[in-house]
mmCIF file of C-alpha atoms in Angstrom:
data_model
loop_
_atom_site.group_PDB
_atom_site.id
_atom_site.type_symbol
_atom_site.label_atom_id
_atom_site.label_comp_id
_atom_site.label_asym_id
_atom_site.label_seq_id
_atom_site.Cartn_x
_atom_site.Cartn_y
_atom_site.Cartn_z
ATOM 1 C CA UNK A 1264 -44.938 -25.201 -20.294
ATOM 2 C CA UNK A 1265 -42.882 -27.026 -22.854
ATOM 3 C CA UNK A 1266 -39.531 -28.211 -21.619
ATOM 4 C CA UNK A 1267 -38.032 -28.566 -25.088
ATOM 5 C CA UNK A 1268 -38.901 -26.156 -27.878
ATOM 6 C CA UNK A 1269 -37.933 -26.581 -31.495
ATOM 7 C CA UNK A 1270 -39.324 -23.579 -33.313
ATOM 8 C CA UNK A 1271 -38.507 -24.659 -36.864
ATOM 9 C CA UNK A 1272 -40.976 -27.258 -38.147
ATOM 10 C CA UNK A 1273 -39.078 -27.424 -41.439
ATOM 11 C CA UNK A 1274 -35.765 -26.248 -42.843
ATOM 12 C CA UNK A 1275 -34.116 -26.296 -46.231
ATOM 13 C CA UNK A 1276 -30.377 -26.231 -46.831
ATOM 14 C CA UNK A 1277 -28.272 -26.465 -49.943
ATOM 15 C CA UNK A 1278 -25.979 -29.441 -50.195
ATOM 16 C CA UNK A 1279 -22.488 -28.736 -48.815
ATOM 17 C CA UNK A 1280 -23.653 -25.764 -46.781
ATOM 18 C CA UNK A 1281 -23.917 -25.625 -43.001
ATOM 19 C CA UNK A 1282 -27.248 -25.524 -41.190
ATOM 20 C CA UNK A 1283 -28.289 -24.767 -37.623
ATOM 21 C CA UNK A 1284 -31.289 -26.410 -36.015
ATOM 22 C CA UNK A 1285 -32.621 -24.545 -33.002
ATOM 23 C CA UNK A 1286 -33.471 -25.976 -29.623
ATOM 24 C CA UNK A 1287 -34.300 -24.211 -26.379
ATOM 25 C CA UNK A 1288 -34.999 -25.933 -23.111
ATOM 26 C CA UNK A 1289 -36.435 -25.172 -19.728
ATOM 27 C CA UNK A 1290 -35.178 -26.623 -16.466
ATOM 28 C CA UNK A 1291 -34.388 -25.387 -12.999
ATOM 29 C CA UNK A 1292 -32.023 -28.251 -12.278
ATOM 30 C CA UNK A 1293 -28.316 -27.430 -12.632
ATOM 31 C CA UNK A 1294 -27.554 -30.972 -13.814
ATOM 32 C CA UNK A 1295 -29.047 -32.145 -17.075
ATOM 33 C CA UNK A 1296 -28.156 -33.714 -20.373
ATOM 34 C CA UNK A 1297 -29.081 -32.582 -23.856
ATOM 35 C CA UNK A 1298 -29.319 -34.960 -26.789
ATOM 36 C CA UNK A 1299 -29.974 -34.783 -30.495
ATOM 37 C CA UNK A 1300 -31.471 -37.627 -32.482
ATOM 38 C CA UNK A 1301 -31.940 -38.072 -36.229
ATOM 39 C CA UNK A 1302 -34.926 -39.869 -37.675
ATOM 40 C CA UNK A 1303 -34.631 -40.536 -41.415
ATOM 41 C CA UNK A 1304 -37.601 -41.545 -43.506
ATOM 42 C CA UNK A 1305 -36.817 -45.186 -42.774
ATOM 43 C CA UNK A 1306 -37.982 -44.478 -39.231
ATOM 44 C CA UNK A 1307 -35.179 -45.413 -36.874
ATOM 45 C CA UNK A 1308 -34.057 -43.015 -34.146
ATOM 46 C CA UNK A 1309 -30.335 -42.444 -34.365
ATOM 47 C CA UNK A 1310 -28.400 -40.829 -31.518
ATOM 48 C CA UNK A 1311 -26.171 -38.045 -32.817
ATOM 49 C CA UNK A 1312 -24.631 -36.007 -30.040
ATOM 50 C CA UNK A 1313 -24.742 -35.330 -26.307
ATOM 51 C CA UNK A 1314 -24.003 -32.225 -24.227
ATOM 52 C CA UNK A 1315 -23.833 -32.233 -20.444
ATOM 53 C CA UNK A 1316 -24.815 -29.147 -18.496
ATOM 54 C CA UNK A 1317 -21.421 -29.038 -16.789
ATOM 55 C CA UNK A 1318 -19.403 -29.555 -19.946
ATOM 56 C CA UNK A 1319 -17.112 -26.608 -20.546
ATOM 57 C CA UNK A 1320 -16.775 -27.158 -24.257
ATOM 58 C CA UNK A 1321 -19.331 -27.584 -26.977
ATOM 59 C CA UNK A 1322 -19.780 -31.190 -28.032
ATOM 60 C CA UNK A 1323 -18.655 -32.262 -31.493
ATOM 61 C CA UNK A 1324 -19.107 -35.527 -33.390
ATOM 62 C CA UNK A 1325 -17.794 -35.461 -36.914
ATOM 63 C CA UNK A 1326 -19.910 -33.024 -38.926
ATOM 64 C CA UNK A 1327 -22.220 -32.455 -35.963
ATOM 65 C CA UNK A 1328 -21.565 -29.874 -33.303
ATOM 66 C CA UNK A 1329 -23.686 -28.476 -30.555
ATOM 67 C CA UNK A 1330 -23.795 -24.740 -29.952
ATOM 68 C CA UNK A 1331 -24.476 -24.784 -26.224
ATOM 69 C CA UNK A 1332 -25.415 -21.454 -24.667
ATOM 70 C CA UNK A 1333 -26.260 -22.235 -21.084
ATOM 71 C CA UNK A 1334 -27.396 -18.780 -20.011
ATOM 72 C CA UNK A 1335 -29.806 -18.635 -22.919
ATOM 73 C CA UNK A 1336 -30.836 -22.261 -22.384
ATOM 74 C CA UNK A 1337 -30.225 -23.128 -25.984
ATOM 75 C CA UNK A 1338 -28.589 -26.179 -27.525
ATOM 76 C CA UNK A 1339 -28.575 -25.716 -31.261
ATOM 77 C CA UNK A 1340 -27.347 -28.458 -33.555
ATOM 78 C CA UNK A 1341 -24.973 -27.408 -36.308
ATOM 79 C CA UNK A 1342 -24.465 -29.695 -39.278
ATOM 80 C CA UNK A 1343 -21.526 -28.728 -41.442
ATOM 81 C CA UNK A 1344 -21.166 -29.583 -45.129
ATOM 82 C CA UNK A 1345 -24.706 -30.910 -45.484
ATOM 83 C CA UNK A 1346 -25.221 -34.081 -47.456
ATOM 84 C CA UNK A 1347 -28.324 -35.439 -49.131
ATOM 85 C CA UNK A 1348 -28.388 -38.198 -46.543
ATOM 86 C CA UNK A 1349 -28.864 -35.598 -43.807
ATOM 87 C CA UNK A 1350 -32.457 -35.092 -44.917
ATOM 88 C CA UNK A 1351 -34.455 -36.297 -41.912
ATOM 89 C CA UNK A 1352 -36.354 -35.258 -38.815
ATOM 90 C CA UNK A 1353 -34.139 -34.041 -36.000
ATOM 91 C CA UNK A 1354 -35.220 -34.210 -32.386
ATOM 92 C CA UNK A 1355 -33.741 -32.353 -29.468
ATOM 93 C CA UNK A 1356 -34.183 -34.005 -26.080
ATOM 94 C CA UNK A 1357 -33.323 -33.329 -22.462
ATOM 95 C CA UNK A 1358 -32.801 -35.573 -19.518
ATOM 96 C CA UNK A 1359 -32.916 -34.343 -15.930
ATOM 97 C CA UNK A 1360 -31.619 -36.319 -12.972
ATOM 98 C CA UNK A 1361 -33.953 -38.936 -11.507
ATOM 99 C CA UNK A 1362 -34.419 -37.088 -8.247
ATOM 100 C CA UNK A 1363 -37.024 -34.947 -6.504
ATOM 101 C CA UNK A 1364 -39.920 -36.823 -8.006
ATOM 102 C CA UNK A 1365 -38.587 -36.600 -11.546
ATOM 103 C CA UNK A 1366 -38.116 -39.957 -13.169
ATOM 104 C CA UNK A 1367 -35.186 -38.684 -15.185
ATOM 105 C CA UNK A 1368 -36.942 -39.535 -18.390
ATOM 106 C CA UNK A 1369 -35.991 -38.224 -21.790
ATOM 107 C CA UNK A 1370 -38.148 -35.273 -22.869
ATOM 108 C CA UNK A 1371 -38.380 -34.678 -26.616
ATOM 109 C CA UNK A 1372 -39.107 -31.638 -28.688
ATOM 110 C CA UNK A 1373 -41.509 -31.835 -31.615
ATOM 111 C CA UNK A 1374 -38.711 -32.044 -34.148
ATOM 112 C CA UNK A 1375 -37.439 -30.175 -37.188
ATOM 113 C CA UNK A 1376 -37.675 -31.634 -40.650
ATOM 114 C CA UNK A 1377 -34.493 -30.903 -42.579
ATOM 115 C CA UNK A 1378 -34.440 -31.155 -46.341
ATOM 116 C CA UNK A 1379 -31.113 -30.974 -48.150
ATOM 117 C CA UNK A 1380 -31.342 -29.703 -51.719
ATOM 118 C CA UNK A 1381 -28.868 -30.896 -54.377
ATOM 119 C CA UNK B 350 -21.754 -54.440 -30.609
ATOM 120 C CA UNK B 351 -25.364 -55.091 -31.499
ATOM 121 C CA UNK B 352 -27.749 -52.268 -30.844
ATOM 122 C CA UNK B 353 -31.287 -52.554 -29.589
ATOM 123 C CA UNK B 354 -33.141 -55.196 -31.551
ATOM 124 C CA UNK B 355 -36.864 -55.088 -32.193
ATOM 125 C CA UNK B 356 -39.189 -57.459 -33.946
ATOM 126 C CA UNK B 357 -41.179 -57.476 -36.029
ATOM 127 C CA UNK B 358 -40.266 -54.382 -38.035
ATOM 128 C CA UNK B 359 -43.729 -54.176 -39.505
ATOM 129 C CA UNK B 360 -46.977 -55.611 -38.259
ATOM 130 C CA UNK B 361 -50.362 -55.417 -39.910
ATOM 131 C CA UNK B 362 -53.273 -56.864 -38.013
ATOM 132 C CA UNK B 363 -57.009 -56.606 -37.773
ATOM 133 C CA UNK B 364 -58.923 -54.912 -35.033
ATOM 134 C CA UNK B 365 -59.457 -57.178 -32.070
ATOM 135 C CA UNK B 366 -56.360 -59.257 -32.605
ATOM 136 C CA UNK B 367 -53.572 -59.608 -30.101
ATOM 137 C CA UNK B 368 -50.263 -57.984 -31.006
ATOM 138 C CA UNK B 369 -46.926 -58.720 -29.369
ATOM 139 C CA UNK B 370 -43.884 -56.558 -29.956
ATOM 140 C CA UNK B 371 -40.459 -57.757 -28.893
ATOM 141 C CA UNK B 372 -37.280 -56.053 -27.813
ATOM 142 C CA UNK B 373 -33.748 -57.073 -26.937
ATOM 143 C CA UNK B 374 -31.838 -54.254 -25.208
ATOM 144 C CA UNK B 375 -28.139 -53.597 -25.464
ATOM 145 C CA UNK B 376 -26.286 -56.057 -23.288
ATOM 146 C CA UNK B 377 -25.407 -54.602 -19.910
ATOM 147 C CA UNK B 378 -27.997 -51.839 -20.018
ATOM 148 C CA UNK B 379 -30.080 -51.720 -16.873
ATOM 149 C CA UNK B 380 -32.922 -49.607 -18.222
ATOM 150 C CA UNK B 381 -35.410 -50.408 -20.947
ATOM 151 C CA UNK B 382 -38.013 -48.038 -22.329
ATOM 152 C CA UNK B 383 -41.036 -48.457 -24.569
ATOM 153 C CA UNK B 384 -42.173 -45.452 -26.623
ATOM 154 C CA UNK B 385 -44.974 -44.842 -29.080
ATOM 155 C CA UNK B 386 -44.698 -42.315 -31.898
ATOM 156 C CA UNK B 387 -47.628 -40.843 -33.787
ATOM 157 C CA UNK B 388 -47.997 -37.759 -35.929
ATOM 158 C CA UNK B 389 -50.520 -36.272 -33.535
ATOM 159 C CA UNK B 390 -48.772 -36.900 -30.222
ATOM 160 C CA UNK B 391 -45.128 -37.254 -31.153
ATOM 161 C CA UNK B 392 -42.993 -39.522 -29.000
ATOM 162 C CA UNK B 393 -44.643 -40.778 -25.836
ATOM 163 C CA UNK B 394 -43.019 -42.834 -23.118
ATOM 164 C CA UNK B 395 -45.255 -45.773 -22.318
ATOM 165 C CA UNK B 396 -43.320 -47.652 -19.654
ATOM 166 C CA UNK B 397 -39.810 -48.260 -18.472
ATOM 167 C CA UNK B 398 -38.009 -50.994 -16.575
ATOM 168 C CA UNK B 399 -35.010 -51.015 -14.281
ATOM 169 C CA UNK B 400 -33.317 -54.381 -13.873
ATOM 170 C CA UNK B 401 -36.388 -56.087 -15.323
ATOM 171 C CA UNK B 402 -38.774 -54.379 -12.884
ATOM 172 C CA UNK B 403 -41.419 -51.975 -14.220
ATOM 173 C CA UNK B 404 -40.817 -48.586 -12.635
ATOM 174 C CA UNK B 405 -43.254 -46.235 -14.300
ATOM 175 C CA UNK B 406 -46.165 -47.354 -16.438
ATOM 176 C CA UNK B 407 -48.118 -44.112 -16.217
ATOM 177 C CA UNK B 408 -47.810 -43.667 -19.960
ATOM 178 C CA UNK B 409 -49.558 -46.914 -20.825
ATOM 179 C CA UNK B 410 -52.755 -45.785 -22.517
ATOM 180 C CA UNK B 411 -55.152 -48.329 -21.057
ATOM 181 C CA UNK B 412 -55.528 -51.850 -19.790
ATOM 182 C CA UNK B 413 -55.308 -53.248 -23.284
ATOM 183 C CA UNK B 414 -51.575 -52.545 -23.123
ATOM 184 C CA UNK B 415 -49.216 -54.631 -21.040
ATOM 185 C CA UNK B 416 -45.443 -54.973 -20.922
ATOM 186 C CA UNK B 417 -43.152 -57.548 -19.408
ATOM 187 C CA UNK B 418 -39.455 -58.062 -19.005
ATOM 188 C CA UNK B 419 -38.855 -61.668 -17.955
ATOM 189 C CA UNK B 420 -35.085 -61.297 -18.107
ATOM 190 C CA UNK B 421 -32.377 -58.753 -18.803
ATOM 191 C CA UNK B 422 -32.274 -59.468 -22.517
ATOM 192 C CA UNK B 423 -35.923 -59.579 -23.498
ATOM 193 C CA UNK B 424 -39.057 -57.481 -23.196
ATOM 194 C CA UNK B 425 -42.482 -57.592 -24.769
ATOM 195 C CA UNK B 426 -45.220 -55.059 -25.293
ATOM 196 C CA UNK B 427 -48.609 -56.620 -25.826
ATOM 197 C CA UNK B 428 -51.826 -55.058 -27.057
ATOM 198 C CA UNK B 429 -54.969 -57.084 -26.573
ATOM 199 C CA UNK B 430 -57.362 -56.420 -28.181
ATOM 200 C CA UNK B 431 -55.843 -54.074 -30.730
ATOM 201 C CA UNK B 432 -57.731 -51.085 -32.124
ATOM 202 C CA UNK B 433 -57.106 -48.888 -35.200
ATOM 203 C CA UNK B 434 -56.047 -45.986 -32.948
ATOM 204 C CA UNK B 435 -53.133 -48.111 -31.770
ATOM 205 C CA UNK B 436 -51.538 -47.738 -35.200
ATOM 206 C CA UNK B 437 -48.165 -46.109 -34.594
ATOM 207 C CA UNK B 438 -44.454 -46.771 -34.521
ATOM 208 C CA UNK B 439 -43.378 -48.427 -31.296
ATOM 209 C CA UNK B 440 -39.805 -47.972 -30.181
ATOM 210 C CA UNK B 441 -37.820 -49.785 -27.595
ATOM 211 C CA UNK B 442 -34.776 -48.042 -26.123
ATOM 212 C CA UNK B 443 -32.197 -48.902 -23.517
ATOM 213 C CA UNK B 444 -29.658 -47.041 -21.416
ATOM 214 C CA UNK B 445 -26.939 -47.996 -19.014
ATOM 215 C CA UNK B 446 -28.415 -46.016 -16.154
ATOM 216 C CA UNK B 447 -30.952 -43.278 -15.529
ATOM 217 C CA UNK B 448 -28.564 -40.391 -14.948
ATOM 218 C CA UNK B 449 -28.884 -37.201 -16.933
ATOM 219 C CA UNK B 450 -25.671 -38.118 -18.736
ATOM 220 C CA UNK B 451 -26.872 -41.502 -19.939
ATOM 221 C CA UNK B 452 -27.812 -41.826 -23.588
ATOM 222 C CA UNK B 453 -30.872 -43.806 -24.585
ATOM 223 C CA UNK B 454 -30.252 -45.944 -27.654
ATOM 224 C CA UNK B 455 -33.266 -46.756 -29.744
ATOM 225 C CA UNK B 456 -34.164 -49.816 -31.703
ATOM 226 C CA UNK B 457 -35.352 -49.567 -35.302
ATOM 227 C CA UNK B 458 -39.000 -49.514 -34.245
ATOM 228 C CA UNK B 459 -42.038 -51.598 -35.090
ATOM 229 C CA UNK B 460 -44.540 -50.005 -37.422
ATOM 230 C CA UNK B 461 -47.947 -51.270 -36.333
ATOM 231 C CA UNK B 462 -51.010 -50.940 -38.515
ATOM 232 C CA UNK B 463 -54.346 -52.046 -37.112
ATOM 233 C CA UNK B 464 -57.056 -52.312 -39.750
#
């Protein structure tokens, strides 16, 4: 079973509008971290935002916010006021603790390709 | 602060040649990871180190791949001999620790093409 699911292979958004990229995860551990990375066409992997499973508030970093719904096991990325430079692949990832045989490695989803239209 | 540094950024080589990819992690980070990214398989963890010691190399595809970390500021991933199916982007990443709260920071990647 996939641990990280990103159901939207591709998304379009109009410049200056907000967009939500979906991510659901699967874990039985109460302690975990959720991460979003951006990969522009130039290829680098850029860390955007982190949400801890025990965090009471949704994480925010500038125009990025994470809509964390723990009971639904979803961690959607919201980008406000989209810019042309936001066009990229976006990866959701999860990290479990390095205990009980788990190495605590980062598990990635397959990504969503976001295209921002002028 | 400097991020993770990788070299070269691009490498084109012929089948059978030896390829060496290099990585300098963020200073003070105890963990270093090597990933491979392809269209077919996405991001795959190849190997990771803790304090220069390889901890899990179960992702290394075969004996042609080897990785070393001689000191805290340098790691190499070597492919010998290289094959066309090794063509991919290879990322190095580092993190402070291996807790669920620790962010992995990636280098810019090395795009390897084996002809």
